[in-house]
Amino acid sequence: MSSSPKSTSKEQDSLTKRTEIPQSHPRAKSLRIREKLIQHFKSGVVASAGLIAHGRGEAFDYLLGEKTTQPALKAIEAAAATLLTAKHPVISVNGNAVALASKEIVELSKITKAKIEVNLFHRSFEREMTIKKVLEEAGATEVLGIGEAASARIPEVGSERRRVDPKGIPIADVVLVPLEDGDRTEALVRMGKKVIAIDLNPLSRTAQFAAITIVDNVVRAIPTLTEIVGKLKTKNKKKLEDIASTFDNKKNLGKAIDLIHRRLSKLAEKGVYLPILEVDEP
Ligand code: PTJ
């Protein structure tokens, strides 16, 4: 089982030492996100496999142009309407999601009245407690799924990932999963849950099985989702149900894949597309 290492005193030192990222670096934003994940890996929030998962996500983000695309916005609107009409919405979080967007997750949970449940692939009580602490520091007043509280079981999922909190996922009608693995998403769908996924890879099993797939980076998608929830909050139930029911995930995923395809075709015409800035001769 892969999990984060326990911090030794030497590591505690290195925890406080962060890599300086110059403002002028062309990839500063992306490097800062990496640094955040590394720090949270050292503190025990992120699993070692979480660093690899992030790399895969980054590659897809590159292909998408590192911005929230129109298909992502369309999915976010459907997700907002679905969360607002849900009876028992739950946000199921793992190490990566909390490392990247703890404050944003708490804000979203407050505006949608969704419960936050910690559900780890690489489960350990220590990691659960560390993640709970980060969420509480970000303003969460209730965090489900910690230790013995996760006493219910999801059918058809192997190992410890099967454990869930009876106050959360088992009674949820809508489950938001930022960055989930495919097996669990499939199991949640089989349980009759309406799954909203945030996943940069439109080809992943999670992206394919979810009812609403937001193909975007969690760092952009979660605050945008909160903003759209704020805008839709005043709409009546009928309008919200219309938005949710007219959304076609298959068609929208196709649009996300087509966008990558068209973007790559355009770039393929150019080959080299990054200009090196000319430096004046001394
Ligand atoms: O914290 P734990 O123990 O629950 O473990 C979490 C990981 C991420 C290790 C676990 O859930 C896992 O192995 O996930 P997968 O199967 O690698 O799936 C992660 C998916 O998230 C991949 O499809 C990535 O493309 C995608 N992804 C990675 N970073 C981001 C992302 N999607 C959105 N935003 C990101 N920042």
Coordinates of C-alpha atoms in Angstrom, one line a residue, residues 76-263:
I76 CA -20.0 23.2 -14.3
E77 CA -23.4 24.8 -14.9
A78 CA -25.0 21.4 -15.0
A79 CA -23.1 20.4 -11.8
A80 CA -24.2 23.6 -10.0
A81 CA -27.8 23.0 -10.9
T82 CA -27.5 19.4 -9.8
L83 CA -25.9 20.3 -6.4
L84 CA -28.6 22.9 -5.8
T85 CA -31.4 20.5 -6.3
A86 CA -29.8 17.6 -4.5
K87 CA -31.3 16.4 -1.2
H88 CA -28.1 15.0 0.3
P89 CA -25.1 16.2 -1.7
V90 CA -21.6 14.9 -0.6
I91 CA -18.2 16.1 -1.7
S92 CA -15.9 13.0 -1.5
V93 CA -12.3 14.2 -1.1
N94 CA -8.8 12.6 -1.2
G95 CA -5.3 13.8 -0.5
N96 CA -4.7 15.6 -3.9
A97 CA -8.0 17.5 -3.8
V98 CA -7.4 18.7 -0.2
A99 CA -3.8 19.7 -1.0
L100 CA -4.9 21.7 -4.0
A101 CA -8.2 23.2 -3.0
S102 CA -9.0 22.8 0.8
K103 CA -10.5 26.4 1.2
E104 CA -12.3 26.1 -2.1
I105 CA -13.8 22.8 -1.1
V106 CA -15.1 24.2 2.2
E107 CA -16.6 27.2 0.4
L108 CA -18.4 25.0 -2.0
S109 CA -19.7 22.8 0.7
K110 CA -21.1 25.8 2.6
I111 CA -22.9 27.3 -0.4
T112 CA -24.4 23.9 -1.5
K113 CA -24.9 22.5 2.1
A114 CA -22.9 19.5 0.9
K115 CA -21.2 17.2 3.5
I116 CA -17.5 16.7 3.1
E117 CA -16.3 13.1 3.4
V118 CA -12.7 11.9 3.3
N119 CA -12.3 8.8 1.2
L120 CA -8.9 7.6 0.5
F121 CA -7.5 5.2 -2.0
H122 CA -4.4 4.7 0.1
R123 CA -6.1 4.7 3.5
S124 CA -4.5 5.2 6.9
F125 CA -5.9 6.7 10.0
E126 CA -3.0 9.0 10.3
R127 CA -3.6 10.4 6.8
E128 CA -7.3 10.8 7.5
M129 CA -6.5 12.8 10.6
T130 CA -4.0 15.0 8.8
I131 CA -6.5 15.7 6.0
K132 CA -9.2 16.4 8.5
K133 CA -7.0 19.0 10.2
V134 CA -6.2 20.8 6.9
L135 CA -10.0 20.9 6.1
E136 CA -10.7 22.3 9.6
E137 CA -8.0 24.9 9.2
A138 CA -9.7 25.8 5.9
G139 CA -13.0 26.4 7.9
A140 CA -14.8 23.0 7.8
T141 CA -17.0 22.4 10.8
E142 CA -17.8 18.7 10.0
V143 CA -15.6 16.2 8.2
L144 CA -17.1 12.7 7.7
G145 CA -15.3 9.4 7.0
I146 CA -12.6 9.5 9.6
G147 CA -11.5 6.2 11.3
E148 CA -14.3 4.2 12.9
A149 CA -16.9 6.7 11.6
A150 CA -16.5 5.1 8.1
S151 CA -18.4 2.0 9.3
A152 CA -20.5 1.4 6.2
R153 CA -19.4 -0.4 3.1
I154 CA -19.7 0.3 -0.7
P155 CA -20.5 -3.0 -2.5
E156 CA -18.2 -4.2 -5.2
V157 CA -15.1 -2.1 -4.2
G158 CA -12.1 -4.0 -3.0
S159 CA -10.0 -3.3 0.1
E160 CA -10.2 -0.3 2.4
R161 CA -11.7 2.0 -0.3
R162 CA -15.0 0.3 0.3
R163 CA -15.4 2.0 3.7
V164 CA -17.8 5.0 3.9
D165 CA -19.5 7.1 6.6
P166 CA -23.2 6.2 7.1
K167 CA -23.9 9.9 7.5
G168 CA -22.4 10.7 4.0
I169 CA -22.1 8.6 0.8
P170 CA -24.6 5.8 1.6
I171 CA -27.5 8.4 2.0
A172 CA -26.2 10.8 -0.7
D173 CA -28.1 11.3 -3.9
V174 CA -25.4 13.4 -5.5
V175 CA -21.6 12.8 -5.0
L176 CA -19.0 15.2 -6.3
V177 CA -15.6 13.4 -6.8
P178 CA -12.7 15.7 -7.6
L179 CA -10.0 13.3 -8.9
E180 CA -11.4 9.9 -8.2
D181 CA -10.2 6.4 -9.3
G182 CA -12.4 4.6 -11.8
D183 CA -13.4 1.6 -9.7
R184 CA -15.0 3.7 -7.0
T185 CA -16.7 6.0 -9.5
E186 CA -18.2 2.9 -11.2
A187 CA -19.3 1.5 -7.8
L188 CA -20.9 4.8 -6.8
V189 CA -22.8 4.9 -10.2
R190 CA -24.0 1.3 -9.6
M191 CA -25.3 2.3 -6.2
G192 CA -27.5 4.8 -8.0
K193 CA -25.6 7.9 -7.0
K194 CA -25.5 10.8 -9.4
V195 CA -21.7 11.3 -9.7
I196 CA -20.2 14.6 -10.7
A197 CA -16.5 14.2 -11.5
I198 CA -13.7 16.7 -12.0
D199 CA -11.0 15.0 -14.1
L200 CA -8.5 16.5 -16.5
N201 CA -8.4 13.2 -18.5
P202 CA -11.6 12.9 -20.5
L203 CA -10.6 9.3 -21.3
S204 CA -10.3 8.1 -17.7
R205 CA -12.8 5.6 -16.3
T206 CA -14.0 8.2 -13.8
A207 CA -14.6 10.7 -16.6
Q208 CA -16.5 8.1 -18.7
F209 CA -18.7 6.7 -15.9
A210 CA -19.7 10.0 -14.2
A211 CA -23.1 11.5 -15.0
I212 CA -21.5 15.0 -15.2
T213 CA -17.8 15.2 -16.1
I214 CA -16.0 18.5 -15.6
V215 CA -12.8 18.2 -17.7
D216 CA -10.8 20.8 -15.9
N217 CA -8.2 21.3 -13.2
V218 CA -9.7 21.2 -9.7
V219 CA -7.8 24.4 -8.9
R220 CA -9.9 26.2 -11.5
A221 CA -13.1 24.1 -11.5
I222 CA -14.0 24.2 -7.8
P223 CA -13.9 28.0 -7.5
T224 CA -15.8 28.4 -10.8
L225 CA -18.4 25.9 -9.6
T226 CA -18.9 27.9 -6.4
E227 CA -19.3 31.1 -8.4
I228 CA -21.9 29.5 -10.7
V229 CA -23.8 28.0 -7.7
G230 CA -23.9 31.6 -6.3
K231 CA -25.4 32.8 -9.6
L232 CA -27.9 30.0 -10.0
K233 CA -29.0 30.0 -6.3
T234 CA -31.8 32.5 -7.0
K235 CA -33.3 30.4 -9.9
N236 CA -36.4 28.3 -9.2
K237 CA -36.3 24.5 -8.9
K238 CA -37.9 24.0 -12.3
K239 CA -35.2 26.1 -14.1
L240 CA -32.4 24.2 -12.2
E241 CA -34.0 20.8 -13.0
D242 CA -34.2 21.9 -16.7
I243 CA -30.5 22.8 -16.7
A244 CA -29.5 19.5 -15.1
S245 CA -31.8 17.3 -17.3
T246 CA -30.8 18.8 -20.6
F247 CA -27.1 18.3 -20.1
D248 CA -25.7 15.5 -22.2
N249 CA -22.5 14.1 -20.7
K250 CA -21.5 11.9 -23.7
K251 CA -21.9 14.8 -26.1
N252 CA -20.1 17.2 -23.8
L253 CA -17.2 14.8 -23.3
G254 CA -17.0 14.4 -27.1
K255 CA -16.6 18.2 -27.3
A256 CA -13.8 18.2 -24.8
I257 CA -12.0 15.4 -26.7
D258 CA -12.6 17.3 -30.0
L259 CA -11.2 20.4 -28.5
I260 CA -7.9 18.6 -27.7
H261 CA -7.9 17.1 -31.2
R262 CA -8.5 20.5 -32.9
R263 CA -5.9 22.2 -30.7

